[in-house]
XYZ file of C-alpha atoms in Angstrom:
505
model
C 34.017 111.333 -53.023
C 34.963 107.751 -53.424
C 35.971 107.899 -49.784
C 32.360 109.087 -48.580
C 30.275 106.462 -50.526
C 32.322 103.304 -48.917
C 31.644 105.186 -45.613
C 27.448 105.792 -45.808
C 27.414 102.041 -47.301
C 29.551 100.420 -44.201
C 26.986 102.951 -41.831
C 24.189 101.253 -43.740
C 25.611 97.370 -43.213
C 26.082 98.652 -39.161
C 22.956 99.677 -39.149
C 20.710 96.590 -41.026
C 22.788 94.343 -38.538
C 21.559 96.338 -35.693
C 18.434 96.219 -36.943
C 18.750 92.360 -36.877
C 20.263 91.347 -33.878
C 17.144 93.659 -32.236
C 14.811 91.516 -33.831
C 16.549 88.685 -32.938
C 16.743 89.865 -29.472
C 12.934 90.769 -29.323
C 12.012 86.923 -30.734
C 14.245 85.262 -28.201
C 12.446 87.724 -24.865
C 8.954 87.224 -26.784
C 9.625 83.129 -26.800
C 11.433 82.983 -23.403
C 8.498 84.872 -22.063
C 5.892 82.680 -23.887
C 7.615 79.833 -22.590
C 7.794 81.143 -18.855
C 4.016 81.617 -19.553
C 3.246 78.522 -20.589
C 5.169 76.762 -17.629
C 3.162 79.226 -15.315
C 0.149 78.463 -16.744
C 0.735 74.596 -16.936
C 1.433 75.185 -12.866
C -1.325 77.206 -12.643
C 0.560 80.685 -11.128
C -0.798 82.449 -14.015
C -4.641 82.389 -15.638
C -5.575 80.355 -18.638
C -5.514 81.748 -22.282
C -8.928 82.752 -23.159
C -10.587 81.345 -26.729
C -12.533 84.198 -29.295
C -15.455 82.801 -26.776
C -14.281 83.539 -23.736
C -13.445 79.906 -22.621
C -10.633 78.873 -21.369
C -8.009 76.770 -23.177
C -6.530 74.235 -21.109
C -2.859 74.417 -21.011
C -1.974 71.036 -21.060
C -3.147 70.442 -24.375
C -0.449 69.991 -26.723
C 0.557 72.068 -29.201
C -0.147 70.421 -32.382
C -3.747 70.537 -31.359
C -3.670 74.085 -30.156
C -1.470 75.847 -32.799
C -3.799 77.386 -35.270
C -3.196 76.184 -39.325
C -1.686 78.941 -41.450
C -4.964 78.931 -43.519
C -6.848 80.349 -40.565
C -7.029 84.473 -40.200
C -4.527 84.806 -37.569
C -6.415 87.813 -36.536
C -9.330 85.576 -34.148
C -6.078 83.721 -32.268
C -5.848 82.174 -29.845
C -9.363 80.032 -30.689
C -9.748 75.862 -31.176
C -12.804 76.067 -33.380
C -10.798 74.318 -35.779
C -10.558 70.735 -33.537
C -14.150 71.046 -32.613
C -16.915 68.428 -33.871
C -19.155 70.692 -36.704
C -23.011 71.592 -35.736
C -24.163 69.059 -38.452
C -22.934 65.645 -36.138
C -23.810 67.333 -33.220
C -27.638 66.507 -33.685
C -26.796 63.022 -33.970
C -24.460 62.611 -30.585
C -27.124 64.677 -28.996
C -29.562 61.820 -27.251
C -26.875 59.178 -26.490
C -26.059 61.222 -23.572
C -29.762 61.299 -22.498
C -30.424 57.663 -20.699
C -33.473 58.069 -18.280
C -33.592 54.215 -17.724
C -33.014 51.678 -14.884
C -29.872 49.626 -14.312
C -30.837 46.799 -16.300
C -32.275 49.084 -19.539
C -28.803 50.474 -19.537
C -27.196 47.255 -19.930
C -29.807 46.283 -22.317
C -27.906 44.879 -25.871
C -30.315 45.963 -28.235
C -30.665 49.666 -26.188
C -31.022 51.286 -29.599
C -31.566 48.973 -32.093
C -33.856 50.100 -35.022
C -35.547 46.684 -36.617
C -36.358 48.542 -39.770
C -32.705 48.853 -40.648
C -33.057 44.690 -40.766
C -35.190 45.805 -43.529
C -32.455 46.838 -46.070
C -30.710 43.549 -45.451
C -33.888 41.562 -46.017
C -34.372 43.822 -49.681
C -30.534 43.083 -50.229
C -31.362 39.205 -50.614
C -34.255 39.904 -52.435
C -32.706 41.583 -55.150
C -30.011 38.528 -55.038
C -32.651 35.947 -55.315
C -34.530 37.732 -58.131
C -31.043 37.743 -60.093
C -30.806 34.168 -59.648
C -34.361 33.135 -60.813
C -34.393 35.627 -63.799
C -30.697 34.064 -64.758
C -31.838 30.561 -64.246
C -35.205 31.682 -66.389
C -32.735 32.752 -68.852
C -31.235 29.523 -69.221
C -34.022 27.331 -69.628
C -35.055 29.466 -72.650
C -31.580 29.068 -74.012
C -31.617 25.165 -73.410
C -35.534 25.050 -75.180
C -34.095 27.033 -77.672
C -30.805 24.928 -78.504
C -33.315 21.654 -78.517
C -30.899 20.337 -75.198
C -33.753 20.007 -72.330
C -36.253 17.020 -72.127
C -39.651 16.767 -71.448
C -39.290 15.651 -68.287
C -36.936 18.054 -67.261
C -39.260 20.721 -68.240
C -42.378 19.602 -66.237
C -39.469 18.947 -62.933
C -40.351 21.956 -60.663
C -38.037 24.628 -59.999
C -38.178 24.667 -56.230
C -37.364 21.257 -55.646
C -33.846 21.626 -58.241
C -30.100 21.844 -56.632
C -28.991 25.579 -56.803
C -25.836 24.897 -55.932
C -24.447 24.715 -59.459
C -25.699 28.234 -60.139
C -24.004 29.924 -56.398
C -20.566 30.023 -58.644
C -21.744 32.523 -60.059
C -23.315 34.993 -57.956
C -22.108 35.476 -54.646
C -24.011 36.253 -51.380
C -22.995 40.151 -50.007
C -19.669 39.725 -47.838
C -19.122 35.706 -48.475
C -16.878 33.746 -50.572
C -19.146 30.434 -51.680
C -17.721 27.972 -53.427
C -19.984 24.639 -53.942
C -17.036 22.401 -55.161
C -15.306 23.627 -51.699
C -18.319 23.530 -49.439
C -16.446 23.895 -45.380
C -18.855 23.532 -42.644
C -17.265 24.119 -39.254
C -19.016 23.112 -35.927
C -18.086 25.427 -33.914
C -21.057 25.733 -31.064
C -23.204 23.064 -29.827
C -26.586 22.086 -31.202
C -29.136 22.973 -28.831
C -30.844 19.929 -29.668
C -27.857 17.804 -27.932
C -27.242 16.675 -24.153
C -24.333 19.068 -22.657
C -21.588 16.653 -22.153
C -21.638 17.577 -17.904
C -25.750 16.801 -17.525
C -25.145 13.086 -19.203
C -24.207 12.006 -15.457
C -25.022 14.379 -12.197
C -22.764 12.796 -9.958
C -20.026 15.033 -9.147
C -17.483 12.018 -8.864
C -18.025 10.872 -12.472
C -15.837 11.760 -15.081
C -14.636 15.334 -15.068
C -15.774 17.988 -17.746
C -12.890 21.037 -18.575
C -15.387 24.080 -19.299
C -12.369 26.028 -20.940
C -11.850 23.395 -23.803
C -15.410 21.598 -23.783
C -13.766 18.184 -23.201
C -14.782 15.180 -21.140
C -12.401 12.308 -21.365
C -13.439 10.157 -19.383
C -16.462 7.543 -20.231
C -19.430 9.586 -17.523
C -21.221 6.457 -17.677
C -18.878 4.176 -16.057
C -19.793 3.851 -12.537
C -23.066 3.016 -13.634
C -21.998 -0.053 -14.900
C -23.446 0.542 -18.647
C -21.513 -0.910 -21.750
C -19.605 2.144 -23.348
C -21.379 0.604 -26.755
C -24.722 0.409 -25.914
C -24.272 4.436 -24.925
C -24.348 7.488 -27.248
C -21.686 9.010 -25.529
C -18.805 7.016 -23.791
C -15.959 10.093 -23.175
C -13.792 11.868 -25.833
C -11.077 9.012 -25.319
C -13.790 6.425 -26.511
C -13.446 7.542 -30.061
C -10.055 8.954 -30.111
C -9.013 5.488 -29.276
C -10.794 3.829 -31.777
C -10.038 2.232 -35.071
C -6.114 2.776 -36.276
C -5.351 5.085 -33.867
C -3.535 2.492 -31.148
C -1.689 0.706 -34.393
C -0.547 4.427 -35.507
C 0.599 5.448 -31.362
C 2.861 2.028 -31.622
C 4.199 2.693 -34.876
C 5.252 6.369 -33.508
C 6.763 4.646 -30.290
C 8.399 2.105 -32.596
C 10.006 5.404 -35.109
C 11.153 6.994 -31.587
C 12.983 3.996 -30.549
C 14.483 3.348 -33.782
C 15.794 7.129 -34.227
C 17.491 6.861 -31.260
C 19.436 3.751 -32.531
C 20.696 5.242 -35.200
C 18.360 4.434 -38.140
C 16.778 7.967 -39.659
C 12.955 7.308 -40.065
C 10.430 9.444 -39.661
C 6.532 8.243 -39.812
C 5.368 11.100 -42.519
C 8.244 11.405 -44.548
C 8.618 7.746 -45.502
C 5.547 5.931 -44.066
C 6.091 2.734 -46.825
C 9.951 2.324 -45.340
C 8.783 2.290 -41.453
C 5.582 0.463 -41.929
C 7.906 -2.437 -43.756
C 10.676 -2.650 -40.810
C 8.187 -2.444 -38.291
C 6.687 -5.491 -39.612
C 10.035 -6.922 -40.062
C 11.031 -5.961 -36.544
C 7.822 -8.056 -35.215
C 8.217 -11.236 -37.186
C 12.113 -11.129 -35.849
C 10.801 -10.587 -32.137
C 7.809 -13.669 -32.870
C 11.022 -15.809 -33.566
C 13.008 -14.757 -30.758
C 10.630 -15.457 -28.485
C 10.140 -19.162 -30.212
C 13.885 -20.036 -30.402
C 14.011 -18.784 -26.567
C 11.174 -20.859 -25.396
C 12.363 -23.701 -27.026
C 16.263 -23.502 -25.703
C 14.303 -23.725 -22.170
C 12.138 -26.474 -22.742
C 15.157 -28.603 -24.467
C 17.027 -27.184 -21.144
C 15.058 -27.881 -18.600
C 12.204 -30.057 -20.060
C 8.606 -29.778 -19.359
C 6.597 -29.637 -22.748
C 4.333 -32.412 -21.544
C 2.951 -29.999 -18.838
C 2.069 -27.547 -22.020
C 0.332 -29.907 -24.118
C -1.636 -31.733 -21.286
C -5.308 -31.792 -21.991
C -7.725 -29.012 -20.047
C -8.656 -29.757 -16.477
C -12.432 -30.166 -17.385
C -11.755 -33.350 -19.415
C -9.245 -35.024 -16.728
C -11.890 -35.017 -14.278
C -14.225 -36.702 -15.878
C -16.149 -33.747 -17.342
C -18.250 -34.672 -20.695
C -21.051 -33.072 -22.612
C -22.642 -36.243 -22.661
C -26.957 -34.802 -23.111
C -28.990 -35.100 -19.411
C -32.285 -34.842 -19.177
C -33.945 -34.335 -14.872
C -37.559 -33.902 -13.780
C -38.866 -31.439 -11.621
C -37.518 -32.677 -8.788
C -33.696 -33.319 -10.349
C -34.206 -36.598 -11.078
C -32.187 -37.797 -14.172
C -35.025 -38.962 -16.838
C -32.750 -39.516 -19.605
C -28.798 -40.262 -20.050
C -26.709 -40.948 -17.000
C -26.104 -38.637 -13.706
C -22.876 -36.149 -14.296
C -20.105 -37.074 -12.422
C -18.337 -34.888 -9.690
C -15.156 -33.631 -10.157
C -12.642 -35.151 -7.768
C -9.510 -34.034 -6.862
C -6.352 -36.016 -7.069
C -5.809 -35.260 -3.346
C -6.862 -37.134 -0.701
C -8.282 -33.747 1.328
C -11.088 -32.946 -1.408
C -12.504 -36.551 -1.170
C -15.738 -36.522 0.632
C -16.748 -39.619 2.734
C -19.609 -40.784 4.972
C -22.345 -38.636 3.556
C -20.207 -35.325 4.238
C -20.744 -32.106 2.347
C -17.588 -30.801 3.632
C -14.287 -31.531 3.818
C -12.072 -32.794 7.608
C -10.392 -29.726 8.531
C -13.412 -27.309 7.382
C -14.673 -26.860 10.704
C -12.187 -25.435 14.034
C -12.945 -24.963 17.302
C -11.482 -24.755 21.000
C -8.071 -26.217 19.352
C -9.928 -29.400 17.212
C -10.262 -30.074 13.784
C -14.086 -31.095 12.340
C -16.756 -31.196 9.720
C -18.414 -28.027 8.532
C -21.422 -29.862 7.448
C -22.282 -31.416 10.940
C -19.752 -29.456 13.515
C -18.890 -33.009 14.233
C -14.910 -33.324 15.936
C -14.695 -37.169 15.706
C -12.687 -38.369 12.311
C -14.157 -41.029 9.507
C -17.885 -40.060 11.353
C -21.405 -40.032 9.789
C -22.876 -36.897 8.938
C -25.503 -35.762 11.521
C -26.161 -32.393 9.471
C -28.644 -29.527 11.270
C -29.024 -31.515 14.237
C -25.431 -32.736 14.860
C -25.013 -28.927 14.878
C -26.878 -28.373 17.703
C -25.880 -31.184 19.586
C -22.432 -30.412 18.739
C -22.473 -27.284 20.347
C -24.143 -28.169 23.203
C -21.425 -30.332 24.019
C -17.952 -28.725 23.839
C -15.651 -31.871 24.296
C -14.785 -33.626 21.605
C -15.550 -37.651 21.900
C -11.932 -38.116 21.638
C -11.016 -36.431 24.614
C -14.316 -37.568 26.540
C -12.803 -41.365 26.645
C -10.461 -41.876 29.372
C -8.948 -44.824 29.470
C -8.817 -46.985 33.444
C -5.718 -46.003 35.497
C -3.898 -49.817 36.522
C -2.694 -49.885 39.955
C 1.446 -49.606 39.938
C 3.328 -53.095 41.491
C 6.557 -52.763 43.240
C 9.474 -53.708 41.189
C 12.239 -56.542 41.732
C 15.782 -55.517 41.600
C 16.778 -57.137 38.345
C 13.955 -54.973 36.703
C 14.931 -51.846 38.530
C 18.852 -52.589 37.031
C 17.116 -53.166 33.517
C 15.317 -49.655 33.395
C 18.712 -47.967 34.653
C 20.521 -49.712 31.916
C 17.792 -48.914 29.379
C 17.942 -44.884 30.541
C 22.151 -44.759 30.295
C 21.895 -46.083 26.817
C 18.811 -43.731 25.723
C 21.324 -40.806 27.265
C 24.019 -41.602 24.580
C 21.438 -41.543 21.820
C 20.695 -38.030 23.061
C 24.336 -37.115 23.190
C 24.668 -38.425 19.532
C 21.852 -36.681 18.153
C 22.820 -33.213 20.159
C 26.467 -33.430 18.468
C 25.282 -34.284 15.117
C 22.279 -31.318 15.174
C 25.509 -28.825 16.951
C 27.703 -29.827 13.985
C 24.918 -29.430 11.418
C 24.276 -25.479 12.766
C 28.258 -24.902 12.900
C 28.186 -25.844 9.255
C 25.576 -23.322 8.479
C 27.152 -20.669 10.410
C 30.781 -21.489 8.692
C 28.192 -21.413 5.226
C 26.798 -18.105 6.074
C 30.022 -16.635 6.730
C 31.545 -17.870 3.260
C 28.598 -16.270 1.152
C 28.964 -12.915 3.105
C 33.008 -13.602 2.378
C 32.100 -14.350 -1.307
C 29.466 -11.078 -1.674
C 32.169 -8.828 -0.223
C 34.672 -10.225 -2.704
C 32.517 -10.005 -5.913
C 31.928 -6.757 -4.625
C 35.232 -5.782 -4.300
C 36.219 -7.369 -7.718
C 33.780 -4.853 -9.296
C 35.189 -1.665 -7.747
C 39.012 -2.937 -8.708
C 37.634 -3.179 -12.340
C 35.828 -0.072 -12.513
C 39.312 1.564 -11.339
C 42.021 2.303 -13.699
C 44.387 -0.237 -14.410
C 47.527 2.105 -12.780
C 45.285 2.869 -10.118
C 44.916 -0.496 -8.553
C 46.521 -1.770 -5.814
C 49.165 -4.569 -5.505
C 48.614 -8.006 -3.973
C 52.071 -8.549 -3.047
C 51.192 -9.533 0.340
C 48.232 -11.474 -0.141
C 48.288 -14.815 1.647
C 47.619 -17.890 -0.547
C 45.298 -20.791 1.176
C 43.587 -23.604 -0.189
C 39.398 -22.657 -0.199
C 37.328 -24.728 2.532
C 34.353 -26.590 1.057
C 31.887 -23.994 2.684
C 34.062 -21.612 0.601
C 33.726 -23.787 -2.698
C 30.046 -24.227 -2.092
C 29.285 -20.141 -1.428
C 31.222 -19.553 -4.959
C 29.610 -22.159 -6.996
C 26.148 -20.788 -5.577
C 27.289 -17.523 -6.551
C 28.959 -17.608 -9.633
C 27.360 -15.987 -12.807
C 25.969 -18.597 -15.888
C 25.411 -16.717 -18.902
C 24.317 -19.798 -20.590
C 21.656 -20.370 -18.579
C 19.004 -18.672 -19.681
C 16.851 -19.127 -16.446
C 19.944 -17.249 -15.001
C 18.483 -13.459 -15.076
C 15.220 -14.945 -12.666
C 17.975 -16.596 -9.904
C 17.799 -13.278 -7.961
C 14.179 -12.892 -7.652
């Protein structure tokens, strides 16, 4: 008996498991077939599921969307009425779809728009500005009461009183006001102002960037207009005005010094840079002083510096004139020309003009008069004309008689030979001392190019490592020329001098 109940319960196990693995079996064909739908329907080989309606449901949608909620009979699948907009916001999307209006209407901003729901906004403030009279109504009774208010500040009318004291308090709908804290930021033009690009309409004036709103440049200055007397001279007009050049060398000066070594920094420790940058200037000041006075004990010259202006050295006063109509001197004496120390600027002979003003055809003249002769009178107009009428000069007009040539005795024949070998030898003399004067210049030349190769050469051995230089074992030993001595003494470095950095200019 025992025997014959473990066998009908191990039948039983067999066949549950069956049972199971059928199921199994049946879910896998049922999902591999769904699947192989899906794909087919997503390809479009097989028709579209059809909705409780009879529309189609579009395969592609996913299925987060399409799977129906558990809370939904499952009996009216396959449907989407649960991710479909309900009938009661239909009537409202209805009539957007419904434009019957040109292109422009379309486009049009306030397509739409009821004004009457600018009405609620307009009650909104109301009810805000009835708060704030019945609380400030509130407090004048409390200030009567307590004895606090004056007359006068009872008969003062309400309008005219600041209400900022009481906006603290009560708060316009979506803004944060705070009176103590009042920020006003001008962020679009007044319409009242001149655009920046319509102060000057000539397109090469100063350039306007739409993008940022800026014109940096002064647009008035080709017209020639003093950037104070206009109400706009450029962006850069006020940006560089008032401490704002002082503060851009005192950041230049922080740079400089941070790269030196010394930590500064302009907003950490303003006090500390402000002091050693004044520091730093009265140290230059002095430099410069003790420089340009090592020069002047040098080289001299301070009586140039402190000569009086030019004005009063040639004869220049302010001594009062008084002249008629016609520039004659009534009262005081006549102002005296300024003349010129050289000889050229003095004007002689009634001349307006100085000789050597005037050229023509190869001769020297007068401006004034066109006249060619020297120490002449001035003609003025009319010399002109005469002048040019007549193209050779006076000087040249003169020609002196020809004398007839005698013959000549033989002791005055053997003078002029002897008077021609002896001018020959002064020739000769001259022509060997000129020759020896060039071959000294050439010999002078080639000692400076001698002396720049060697400096040169000196600076590339010194550049070099000391074991990489070479030896001068077998370099030959003479005594220097004098064009040699003279090329190194004109070369030759004085870092005393202190005119010495300007000797290569």
């Amino acid at each position: 008996k025992k025997k014959k109940k473990k066998r009908k319960k191990r039948k039983k196990r067999e066949k549950e498991k069956k049972k199971k693995k059928t199921k199994e079996k049946r879910k896998r064909k049922k999902k591999e077939s769904s699947c192989e739908l899906e794909e087919q329907r997503k390809l479009g080989n097989a028709p579209a599921e059809v909705d409780e309606e009879g529309k189609d449901i579009n395969p592609h949608i996913p299925q987060y969307i399409s799977s129906v909620p558990w809370y939904i009979d499952p009996s009216k699948r396959p449907t989407l009425k649960h991710q479909r907009p309900q009938s009661k916001n239909e009537k409202q999307y209805s009539a957007i779809g419904e434009l019957t209006m040109d292109y422009d209407g379309k486009r049009d901003r306030w397509n739409g728009y009821d004004p009457e729901e600018h009405q609620c906004i307009v009650e909104e403030y109301a009810k805000v500005d009835l708060a704030k009279r019945t609380l400030k109504a509130q407090k004048l009774q409390d200030e009567l009461a307590s004895g606090k208010l004056d007359q006068t500040e009872r008969e003062h009318d309400s309008k005219d009183e600041d209400e900022d004291k009481y906006a603290d308090d009560i708060d316009m709908p979506g803004q944060n006001f705070d009176s103590k804290r009042r920020i006003t930021v001008r962020n679009l033009r007044i319409r009242e102002d001149t655009a920046k690009y319509l102060r000057n309409l000539d397109p090469n004036s100063a350039y306007y960037d739409p993008k940022t709103r800026a014109m940096r440049e002064n647009p008035y200055s080709n017209t020639g207009k003093n950037p104070d007397e206009v109400g706009y001279a450029g962006d850069n007009f006020v940006r560089y005005s008032g401490a704002t050049i002082s503060m851009a060398q005192t950041q230049l000066f922080t740079w400089e010094v941070y790269e030196k070594g010394s930590e500064v920094h302009l907003q950490a420790n303003p006090t500390k840079l402000e002091l050693l940058h004044r520091s730093f200037k009265v140290k230059k000041e002095d430099f410069k002083e003790e420089q340009r006075e090592s020069i002047l004990e040098k080289y001299g010259g301070q009586e140039h510096l402190d000569a009086p202006p030019r004005e009063l050295l040639l004869a220049q006063t302010e001594d009062y004139v008084e002249y008629s109509r016609h520039g004659a001197v009534l009262k005081g004496l006549e102002k005296a020309v300024a003349r010129s120390k050289y000889e050229e600027d003095v004007l002689i002979n009634n001349h307006i003009c100085i000789w050597g003003s005037y050229w023509k055809d190869g001769f020297w003249g007068y401006k004034c008069c066109h006249s060619m002769v020297k120490q002449s009178y001035c003609t003025g107009s009319a010399g002109i004309g005469i002048n040019n009428s007549e193209c050779t000069p006076f000087e040249e007009a003169i020609t002196e008689p020809q004398e007839e040539e005698q013959p000549k005795t033989l002791l005055e024949m053997h003078q002029d030979k002897m008077k021609e070998k002896k001018k020959n030898k002064k020739r000769d003399s001259d022509s060997s001392d000129s020759e020896d004067e060039e071959k000294k210049k050439e010999k002078l030349k080639k000692a400076l190019e001698a002396e720049d190769k060697r400096v040169k050469q000196v600076e590339m051995l010194m550049q070099l490592d000391e074991r990489k230089r070479p030896y001068n074992s077998l370099f030959e030993v003479k005594a220097p020329t004098e064009e040699e001595m003279e090329a190194f003494r004109m070369k030759r470095s004085r870092p005393d001098d202190p005119m010495a950095s300007f000797l290569g200019q």
